[in-house]
Coordinates of C-alpha atoms and ligand atoms in Angstrom, one line a residue:
X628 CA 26.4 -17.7 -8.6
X629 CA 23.8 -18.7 -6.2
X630 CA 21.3 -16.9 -3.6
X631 CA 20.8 -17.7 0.3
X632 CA 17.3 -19.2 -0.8
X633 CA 18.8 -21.4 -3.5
X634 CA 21.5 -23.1 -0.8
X635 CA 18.3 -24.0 1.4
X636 CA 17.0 -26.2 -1.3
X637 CA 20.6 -27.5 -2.5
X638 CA 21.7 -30.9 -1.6
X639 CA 25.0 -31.1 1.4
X640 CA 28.6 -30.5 -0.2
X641 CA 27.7 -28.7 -2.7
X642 CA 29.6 -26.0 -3.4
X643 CA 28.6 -22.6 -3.7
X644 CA 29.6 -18.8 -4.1
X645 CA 27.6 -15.9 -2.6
X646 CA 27.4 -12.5 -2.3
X647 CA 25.4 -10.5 0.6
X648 CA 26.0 -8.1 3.6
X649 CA 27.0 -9.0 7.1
X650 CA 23.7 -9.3 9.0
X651 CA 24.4 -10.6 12.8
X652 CA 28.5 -11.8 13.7
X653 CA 29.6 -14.0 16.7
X654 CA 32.8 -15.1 17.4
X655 CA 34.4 -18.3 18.8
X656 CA 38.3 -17.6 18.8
X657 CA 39.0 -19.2 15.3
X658 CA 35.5 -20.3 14.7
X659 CA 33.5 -17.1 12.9
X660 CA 29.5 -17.4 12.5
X661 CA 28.4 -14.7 9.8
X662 CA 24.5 -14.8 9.4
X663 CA 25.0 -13.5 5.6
X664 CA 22.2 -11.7 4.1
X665 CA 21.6 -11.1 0.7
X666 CA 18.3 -9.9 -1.4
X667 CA 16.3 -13.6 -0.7
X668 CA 17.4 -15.0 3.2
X669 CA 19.4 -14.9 5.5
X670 CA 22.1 -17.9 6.0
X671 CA 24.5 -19.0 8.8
X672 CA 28.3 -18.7 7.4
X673 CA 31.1 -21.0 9.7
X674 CA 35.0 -19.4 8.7
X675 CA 36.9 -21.7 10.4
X676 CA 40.2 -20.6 10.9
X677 CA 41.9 -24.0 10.1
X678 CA 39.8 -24.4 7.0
X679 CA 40.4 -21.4 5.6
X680 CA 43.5 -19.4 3.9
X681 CA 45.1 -17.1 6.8
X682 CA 43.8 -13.5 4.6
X683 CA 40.1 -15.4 4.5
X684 CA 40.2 -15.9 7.8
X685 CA 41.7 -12.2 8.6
X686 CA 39.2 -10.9 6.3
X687 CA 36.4 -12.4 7.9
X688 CA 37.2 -11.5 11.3
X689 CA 37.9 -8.1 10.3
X690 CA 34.3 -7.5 8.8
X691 CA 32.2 -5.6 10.8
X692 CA 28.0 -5.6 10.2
X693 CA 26.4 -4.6 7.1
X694 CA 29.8 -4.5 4.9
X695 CA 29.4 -6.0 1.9
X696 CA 30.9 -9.6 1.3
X697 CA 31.7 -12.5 -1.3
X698 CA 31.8 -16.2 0.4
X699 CA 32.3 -19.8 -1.3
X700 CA 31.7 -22.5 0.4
X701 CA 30.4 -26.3 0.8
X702 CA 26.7 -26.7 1.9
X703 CA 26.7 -28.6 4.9
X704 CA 23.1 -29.9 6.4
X705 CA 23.6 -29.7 10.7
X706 CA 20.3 -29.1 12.7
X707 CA 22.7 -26.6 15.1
X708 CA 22.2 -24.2 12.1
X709 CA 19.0 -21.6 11.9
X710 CA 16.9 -23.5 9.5
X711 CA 19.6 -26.4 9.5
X712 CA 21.8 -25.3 6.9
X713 CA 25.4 -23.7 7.2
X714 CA 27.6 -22.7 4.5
X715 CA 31.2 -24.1 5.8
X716 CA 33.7 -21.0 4.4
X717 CA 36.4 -22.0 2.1
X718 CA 37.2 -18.1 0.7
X719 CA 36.1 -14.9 2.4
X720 CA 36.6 -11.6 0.7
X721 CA 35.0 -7.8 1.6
X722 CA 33.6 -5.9 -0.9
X723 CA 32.9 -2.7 0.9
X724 CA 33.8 -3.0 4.7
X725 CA 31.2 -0.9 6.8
X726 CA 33.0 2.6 8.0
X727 CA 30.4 3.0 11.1
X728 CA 27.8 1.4 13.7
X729 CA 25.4 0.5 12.1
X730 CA 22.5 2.4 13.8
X731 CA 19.9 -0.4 13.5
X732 CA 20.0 -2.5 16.5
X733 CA 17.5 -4.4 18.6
X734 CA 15.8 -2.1 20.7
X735 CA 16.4 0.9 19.2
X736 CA 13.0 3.8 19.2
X737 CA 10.6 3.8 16.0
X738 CA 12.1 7.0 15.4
X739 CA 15.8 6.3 15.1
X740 CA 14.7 3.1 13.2
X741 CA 12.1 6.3 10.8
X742 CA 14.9 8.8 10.4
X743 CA 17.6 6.0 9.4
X744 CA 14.8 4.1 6.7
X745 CA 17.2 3.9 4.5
X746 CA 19.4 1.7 6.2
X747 CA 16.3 0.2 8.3
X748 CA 15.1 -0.9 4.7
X749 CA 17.7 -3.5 5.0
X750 CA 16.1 -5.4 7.9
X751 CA 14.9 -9.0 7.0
X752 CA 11.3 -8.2 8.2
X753 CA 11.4 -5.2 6.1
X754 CA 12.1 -7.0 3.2
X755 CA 9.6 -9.3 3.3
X756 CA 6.6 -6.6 3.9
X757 CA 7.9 -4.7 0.3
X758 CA 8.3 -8.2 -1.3
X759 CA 4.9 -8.5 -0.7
X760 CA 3.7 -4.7 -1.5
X761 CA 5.5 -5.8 -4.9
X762 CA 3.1 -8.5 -5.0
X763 CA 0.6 -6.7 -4.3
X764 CA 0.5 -4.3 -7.2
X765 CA 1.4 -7.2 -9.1
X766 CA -2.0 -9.0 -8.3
X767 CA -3.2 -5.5 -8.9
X768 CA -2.1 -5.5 -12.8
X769 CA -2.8 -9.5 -13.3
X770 CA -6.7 -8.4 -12.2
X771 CA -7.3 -5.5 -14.1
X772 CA -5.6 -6.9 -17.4
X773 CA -7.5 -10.2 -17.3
X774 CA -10.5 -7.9 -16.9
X775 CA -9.8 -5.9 -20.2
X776 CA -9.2 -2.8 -18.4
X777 CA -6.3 -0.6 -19.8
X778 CA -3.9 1.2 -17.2
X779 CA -3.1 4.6 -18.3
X780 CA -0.8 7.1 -16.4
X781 CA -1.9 10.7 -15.1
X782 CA -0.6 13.9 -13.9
X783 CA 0.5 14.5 -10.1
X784 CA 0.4 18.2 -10.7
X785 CA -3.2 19.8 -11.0
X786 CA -4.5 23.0 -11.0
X787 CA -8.0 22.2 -8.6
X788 CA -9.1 20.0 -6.2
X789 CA -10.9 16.6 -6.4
X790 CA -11.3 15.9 -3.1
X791 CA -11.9 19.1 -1.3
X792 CA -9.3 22.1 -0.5
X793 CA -9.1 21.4 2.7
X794 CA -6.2 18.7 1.7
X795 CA -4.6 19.8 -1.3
X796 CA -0.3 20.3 -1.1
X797 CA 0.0 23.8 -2.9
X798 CA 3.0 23.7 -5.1
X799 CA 4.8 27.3 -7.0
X800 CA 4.7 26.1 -10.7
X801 CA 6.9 29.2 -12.3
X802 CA 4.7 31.7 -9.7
X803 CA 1.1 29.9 -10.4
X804 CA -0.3 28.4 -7.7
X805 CA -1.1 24.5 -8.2
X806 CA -1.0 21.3 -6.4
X807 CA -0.3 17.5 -5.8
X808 CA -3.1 15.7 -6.8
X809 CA -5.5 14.2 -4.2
X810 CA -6.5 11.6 -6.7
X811 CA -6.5 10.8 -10.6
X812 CA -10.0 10.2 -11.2
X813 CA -10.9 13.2 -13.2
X814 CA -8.1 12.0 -15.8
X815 CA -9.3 8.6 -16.0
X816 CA -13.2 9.8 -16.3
X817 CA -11.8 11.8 -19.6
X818 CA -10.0 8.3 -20.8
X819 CA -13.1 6.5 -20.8
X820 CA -14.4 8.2 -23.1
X821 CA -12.4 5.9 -25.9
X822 CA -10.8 3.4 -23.2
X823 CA -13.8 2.4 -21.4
X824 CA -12.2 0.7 -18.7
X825 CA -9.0 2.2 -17.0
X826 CA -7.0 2.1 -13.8
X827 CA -4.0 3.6 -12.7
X828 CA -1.4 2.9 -9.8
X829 CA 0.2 6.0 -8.7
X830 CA 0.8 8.4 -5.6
X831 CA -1.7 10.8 -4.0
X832 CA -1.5 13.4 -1.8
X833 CA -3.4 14.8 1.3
X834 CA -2.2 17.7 3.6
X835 CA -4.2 16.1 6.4
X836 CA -2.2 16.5 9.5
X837 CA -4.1 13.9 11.6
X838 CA -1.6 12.0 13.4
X839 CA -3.3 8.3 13.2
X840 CA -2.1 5.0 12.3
X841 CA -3.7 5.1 9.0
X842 CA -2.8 8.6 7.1
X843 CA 0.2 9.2 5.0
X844 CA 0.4 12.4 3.2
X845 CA 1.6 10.5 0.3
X846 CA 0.1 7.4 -0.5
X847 CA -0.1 5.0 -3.3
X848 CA -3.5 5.0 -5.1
X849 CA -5.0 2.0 -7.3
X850 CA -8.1 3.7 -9.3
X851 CA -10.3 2.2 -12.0
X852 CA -13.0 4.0 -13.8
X853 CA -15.9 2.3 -15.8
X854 CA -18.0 3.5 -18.9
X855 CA -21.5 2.4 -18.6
X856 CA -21.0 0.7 -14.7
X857 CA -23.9 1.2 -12.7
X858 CA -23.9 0.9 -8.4
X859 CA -24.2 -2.6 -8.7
X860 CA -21.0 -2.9 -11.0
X861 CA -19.2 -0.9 -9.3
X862 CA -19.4 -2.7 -5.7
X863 CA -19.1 -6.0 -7.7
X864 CA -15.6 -4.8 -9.2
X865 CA -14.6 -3.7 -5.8
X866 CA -15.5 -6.6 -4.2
X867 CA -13.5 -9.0 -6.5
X868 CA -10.7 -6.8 -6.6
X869 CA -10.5 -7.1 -3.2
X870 CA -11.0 -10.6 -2.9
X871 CA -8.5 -11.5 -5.5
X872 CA -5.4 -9.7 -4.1
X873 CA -5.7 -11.2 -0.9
X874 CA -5.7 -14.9 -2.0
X875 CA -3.0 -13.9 -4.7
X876 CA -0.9 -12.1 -2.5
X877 CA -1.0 -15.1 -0.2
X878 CA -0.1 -17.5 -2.8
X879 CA 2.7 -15.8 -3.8
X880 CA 4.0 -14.4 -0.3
X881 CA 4.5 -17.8 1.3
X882 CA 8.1 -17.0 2.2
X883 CA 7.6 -13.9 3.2
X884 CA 5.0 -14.7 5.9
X885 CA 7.2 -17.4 7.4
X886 CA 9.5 -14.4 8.0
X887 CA 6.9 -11.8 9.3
X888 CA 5.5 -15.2 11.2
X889 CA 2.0 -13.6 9.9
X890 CA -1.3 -15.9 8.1
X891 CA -3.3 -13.6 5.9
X892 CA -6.9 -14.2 6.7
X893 CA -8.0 -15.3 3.1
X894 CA -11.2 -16.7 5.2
X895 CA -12.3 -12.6 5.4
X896 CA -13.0 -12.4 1.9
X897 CA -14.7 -15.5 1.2
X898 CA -18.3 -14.7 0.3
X899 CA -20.2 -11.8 -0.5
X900 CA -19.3 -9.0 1.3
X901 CA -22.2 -7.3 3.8
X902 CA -23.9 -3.9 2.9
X903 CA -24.9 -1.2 5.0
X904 CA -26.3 2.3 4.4
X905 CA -25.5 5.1 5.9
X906 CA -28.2 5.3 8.0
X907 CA -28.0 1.6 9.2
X908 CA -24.7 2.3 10.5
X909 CA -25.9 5.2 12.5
X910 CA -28.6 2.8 13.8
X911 CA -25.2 0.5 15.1
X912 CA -23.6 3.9 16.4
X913 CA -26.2 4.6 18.5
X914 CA -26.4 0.8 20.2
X915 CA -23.0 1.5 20.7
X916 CA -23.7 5.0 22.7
X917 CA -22.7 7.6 20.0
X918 CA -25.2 10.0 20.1
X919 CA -24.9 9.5 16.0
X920 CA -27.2 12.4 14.5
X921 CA -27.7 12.4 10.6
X922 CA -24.9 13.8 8.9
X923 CA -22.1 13.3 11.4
X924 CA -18.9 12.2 9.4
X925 CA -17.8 8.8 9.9
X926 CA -14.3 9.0 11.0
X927 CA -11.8 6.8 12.7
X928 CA -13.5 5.8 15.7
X929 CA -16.9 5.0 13.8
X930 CA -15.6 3.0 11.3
X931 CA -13.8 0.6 14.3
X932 CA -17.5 0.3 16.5
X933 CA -18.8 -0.5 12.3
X934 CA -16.4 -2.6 10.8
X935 CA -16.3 -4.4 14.7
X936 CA -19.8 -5.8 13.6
X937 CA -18.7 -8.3 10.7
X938 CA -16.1 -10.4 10.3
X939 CA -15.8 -9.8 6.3
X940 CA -14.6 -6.3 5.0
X941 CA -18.4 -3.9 5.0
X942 CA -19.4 -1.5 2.4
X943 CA -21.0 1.6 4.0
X944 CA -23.2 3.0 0.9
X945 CA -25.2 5.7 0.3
X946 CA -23.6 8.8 2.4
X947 CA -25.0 12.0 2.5
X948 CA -24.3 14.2 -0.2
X949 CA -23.0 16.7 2.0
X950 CA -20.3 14.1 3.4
X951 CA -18.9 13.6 -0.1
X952 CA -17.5 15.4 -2.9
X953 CA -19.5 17.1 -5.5
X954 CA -19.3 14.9 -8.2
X955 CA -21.3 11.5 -6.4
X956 CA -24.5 11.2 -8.2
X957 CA -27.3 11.3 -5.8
X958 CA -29.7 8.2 -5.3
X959 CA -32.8 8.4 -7.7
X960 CA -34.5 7.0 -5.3
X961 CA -33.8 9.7 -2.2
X962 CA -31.8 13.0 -3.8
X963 CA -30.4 13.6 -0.2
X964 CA -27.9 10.4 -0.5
X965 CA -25.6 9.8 -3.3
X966 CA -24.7 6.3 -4.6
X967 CA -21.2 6.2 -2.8
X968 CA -20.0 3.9 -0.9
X969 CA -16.3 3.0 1.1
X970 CA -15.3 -0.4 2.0
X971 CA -14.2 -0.8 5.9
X972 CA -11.7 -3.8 6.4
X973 CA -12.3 -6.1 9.6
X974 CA -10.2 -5.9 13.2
X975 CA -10.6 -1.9 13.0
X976 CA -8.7 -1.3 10.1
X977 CA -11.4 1.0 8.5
X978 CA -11.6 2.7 5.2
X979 CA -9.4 0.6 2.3
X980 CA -11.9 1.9 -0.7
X981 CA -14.0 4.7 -1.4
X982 CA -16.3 4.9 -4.5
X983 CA -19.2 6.4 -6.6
X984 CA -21.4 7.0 -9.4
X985 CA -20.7 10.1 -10.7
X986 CA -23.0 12.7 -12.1
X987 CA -23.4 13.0 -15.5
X988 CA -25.6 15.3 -16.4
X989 CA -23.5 18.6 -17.6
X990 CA -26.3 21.0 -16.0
X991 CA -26.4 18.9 -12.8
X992 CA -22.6 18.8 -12.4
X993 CA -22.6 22.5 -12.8
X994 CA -25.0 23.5 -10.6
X995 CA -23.4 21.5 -7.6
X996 CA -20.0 23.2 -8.8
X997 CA -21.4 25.9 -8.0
X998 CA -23.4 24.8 -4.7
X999 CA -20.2 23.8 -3.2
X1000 CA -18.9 27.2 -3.9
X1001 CA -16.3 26.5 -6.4
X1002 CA -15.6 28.0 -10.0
X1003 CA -16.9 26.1 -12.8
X1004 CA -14.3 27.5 -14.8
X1005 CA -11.6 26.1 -12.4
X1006 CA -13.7 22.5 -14.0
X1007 CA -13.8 23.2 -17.7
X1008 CA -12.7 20.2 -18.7
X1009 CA -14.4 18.2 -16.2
X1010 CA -17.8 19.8 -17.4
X1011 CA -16.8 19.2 -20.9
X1012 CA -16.7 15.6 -20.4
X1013 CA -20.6 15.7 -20.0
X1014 CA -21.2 17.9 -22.7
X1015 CA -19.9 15.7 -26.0
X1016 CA -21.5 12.0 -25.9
X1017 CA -21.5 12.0 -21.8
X1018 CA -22.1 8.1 -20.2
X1019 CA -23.4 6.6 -17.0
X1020 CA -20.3 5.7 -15.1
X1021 CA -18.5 5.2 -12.3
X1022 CA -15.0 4.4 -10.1
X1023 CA -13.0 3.9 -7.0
X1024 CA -9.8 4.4 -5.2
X1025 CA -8.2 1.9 -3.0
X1026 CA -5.4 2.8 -0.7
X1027 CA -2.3 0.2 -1.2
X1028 CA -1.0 1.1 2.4
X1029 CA -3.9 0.6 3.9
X1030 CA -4.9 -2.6 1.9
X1031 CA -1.4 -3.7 3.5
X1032 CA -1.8 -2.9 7.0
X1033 CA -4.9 -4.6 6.8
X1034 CA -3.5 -8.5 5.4
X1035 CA -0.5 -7.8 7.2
X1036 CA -1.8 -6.9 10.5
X1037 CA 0.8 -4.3 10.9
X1038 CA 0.2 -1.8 13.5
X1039 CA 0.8 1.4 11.2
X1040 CA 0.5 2.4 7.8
X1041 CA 3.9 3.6 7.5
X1042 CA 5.4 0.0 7.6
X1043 CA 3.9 -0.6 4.3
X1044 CA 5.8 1.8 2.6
X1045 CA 9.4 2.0 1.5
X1046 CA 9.8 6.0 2.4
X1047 CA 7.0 7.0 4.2
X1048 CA 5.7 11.0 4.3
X1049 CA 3.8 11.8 7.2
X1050 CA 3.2 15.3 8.8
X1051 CA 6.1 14.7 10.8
X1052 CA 8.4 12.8 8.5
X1053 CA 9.7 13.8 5.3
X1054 CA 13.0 12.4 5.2
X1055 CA 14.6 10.0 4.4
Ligands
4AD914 O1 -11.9 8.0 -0.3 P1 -10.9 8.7 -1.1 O2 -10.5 10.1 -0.7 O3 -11.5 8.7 -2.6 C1 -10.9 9.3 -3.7 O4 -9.9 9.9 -3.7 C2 -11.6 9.1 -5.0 N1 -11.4 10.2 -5.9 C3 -11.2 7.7 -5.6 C4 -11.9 7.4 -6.8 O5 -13.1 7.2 -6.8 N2 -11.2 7.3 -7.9 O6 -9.6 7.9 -1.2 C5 -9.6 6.5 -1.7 C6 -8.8 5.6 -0.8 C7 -9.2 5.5 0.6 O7 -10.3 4.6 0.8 C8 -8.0 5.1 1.4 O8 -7.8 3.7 1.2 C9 -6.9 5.8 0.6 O9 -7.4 6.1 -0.7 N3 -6.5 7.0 1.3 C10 -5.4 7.1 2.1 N4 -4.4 6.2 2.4 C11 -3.4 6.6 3.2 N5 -3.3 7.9 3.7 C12 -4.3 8.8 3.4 N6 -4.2 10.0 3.9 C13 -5.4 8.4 2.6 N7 -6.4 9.1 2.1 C14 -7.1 8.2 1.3
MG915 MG1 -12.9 8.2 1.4

């Protein structure tokens, strides 16, 4: 048994057998062209009828798009062929013919190609863009394993918030209030304490019903936590994360961005990556005409006029420590800042990571507990971590859609996920 991409590299008259689904279908009287697609390409399929058996050729015409097929066949090399290789049909046989349209079609809206995802999935394009998410997390395991960090896996269902209420998914666990989990840091700073070193890969969830190109309400979330890292270490890590998914994932996606017809930028990670604070970028607001007071939150439209000043993914450090949760450990050096910082991706793509130090000290952490106006009781645990041989340390989260949409160049965040949940879209 052999795949589409296998009969590219084969030598003419070879013969092979395949197995894939009707993709496109023109027809010449008793010459049939079936572009057959199966998990790795897509190749052009000639059933002549005076080649093949009379049921083949019946067969064959019969199939309509998307039912599932076995061919065998000779390889023939003609430059009339997409990519310049046919399969010449000797036996045709339908596995499952197709009951119905199929829905997806050239030209058809976003949304009927959104609420039919599951066939839409199919799509050649679409392929290629989660062949490459695979790779992605893939780079994301080789980096963090060569780097003696240990993944462990965390709960999705939690009981308080880590990254404000204003987000969280409430959820009726057997009449108790809890939620989805905006984030699994708290559980990794508890597995440092005999790990050291951890990351996870998993889904997170925000109720955050801003319609933009670059929110999901369930994303996937890479996160590492480090015992003993400092600022520096932490912006270092980020940085060659960062640097060493891109050039991976283009090494291994070179198929795949012949299909999308895309060229990841590996040029915008070369280098150090620049640093601003928080109050430089205001400085770049305000040239730009935001009347950019301290403390204003950096959203969408900041981050573009920001990110639009450097050709290299920015980290914007030290925020406010009222822009940020209450665990960011605040800057010895100025209390009113924390050591935070996010890392904006070029061409307006904004936000990818987001980072700290966090605080340490048990009677520091509890007093902002209680500043922000939450119950320290709700954080038991969390306390408890500073209270029996507490370390300096620190993490960040890094958003896999977004990392996507970014190297990809796609024009929403959706695309780089298999099922996408959105405020408006929660099926398929
Ligand atoms: O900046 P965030 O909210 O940070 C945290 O959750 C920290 N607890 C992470 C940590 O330090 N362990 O989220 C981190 C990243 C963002 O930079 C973004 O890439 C992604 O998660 N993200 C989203 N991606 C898609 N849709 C959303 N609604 C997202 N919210 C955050
Ligand atoms: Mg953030």
């Amino acid at each position: 048994m052999r795949n589409v991409s296998e009969v590219f590299d084969a030598g003419e008259g070879v013969e092979v057998e395949l197995r894939g689904w009707v993709w496109r279908k023109r027809s010449h009287g008793r010459l049939l062209f079936i572009d057959l697609r199966d998990s790795t390409g897509v190749i052009q399929v000639a059933v002549n009828a005076g080649r093949v058996g009379p049921e083949s050729f019946e067969e064959a015409s019969k199939a309509s798009r998307e039912s599932s097929v076995l061919v065998r066949g000779i390889i023939a090399h003609d430059p009339r062929a997409p990519g310049g290789v046919e399969v010449r049909c000797t036996y045709f046989k339908t596995i499952g013919q197709s009951l119905d349209d199929f829905p997806i079609r050239k030209g058809v809206t976003s949304r009927v190609l959104y609420d039919n995802r599951h066939l839409y999935l199919r799509s050649p394009r679409v392929t290629a863009v989660m062949r490459i998410r695979s790779n992605l997390i893939w780079a994301v395991h080789e980096f963090f394993r060569s780097r003696g960090f240990v993944e462990i896996d965390c709960p999705t269902l939690v009981t308080a918030a880590v990254e404000g209420g204003a987000t969280l998914f409430e959820v009726n666990y057997f009449g108790k209030k809890v939620y989805l989990t905006q984030s699994v840091q708290f559980y990794q700073e508890a597995a440092i304490y005999s790990l050291e070193r951890v990351y996870s890969i998993q889904p997170s969830f925000r109720a955050e019903k801003s319609r933009t190109t670059r929110h999901l309400t369930e994303f996937w979330h890479v996160e590492a936590e480090m015992a003993y890292a400092g600022f520096e270490d932490l912006l270092k890590t980020i940085e060659e994360l960062v640097r060493y998914i891109v050039i991976r994932v283009d090494e291994l996606s070179k198929k795949e961005l012949r299909t999308l017809g895309r060229r990841i930028r590996t040029e915008e990670v070369e280098g150090p990556f620049p640093r601003i604070t928080y109050a430089e970028a205001l400085d770049i607001l305000r040239r730009h005409g935001v009347d950019a007071e301290w403390g204003i939150d950096i959203g969408a439209d900041e981050e573009k006029i920001i990110s639009g000043e450097f050709e290299k993914p920015v980290f914007l450090t030290h925020f406010p420590k009222k822009l940020k949760a209450f665990y960011h450990k605040p800057d010895p050096s100025n209390r009113e800042v924390t050591l935070s910082a996010d890392l904006l991706a070029p061409r307006g793509n904004g936000e990818i990571v987001g980072s700290g130090v966090r605080i340490d000290d048990y009677e520091e952490l509890r007093s902002r507990i209680l500043e922000e106006g939450l119950r320290p009781e709700d954080y038991y645990w969390y306390l408890d971590l500073r209270k029996y041989g507490s370390v300096p340390h620190a993490g960040f989260g890094m958003g896999v859609e977004r990392v996507l949409k970014w190297i990809l160049d796609l024009p929403h965040v959706r695309m780089a996920a298999p099922f996408p949940r959105t405020p408006t879209r929660i099926q398929p």
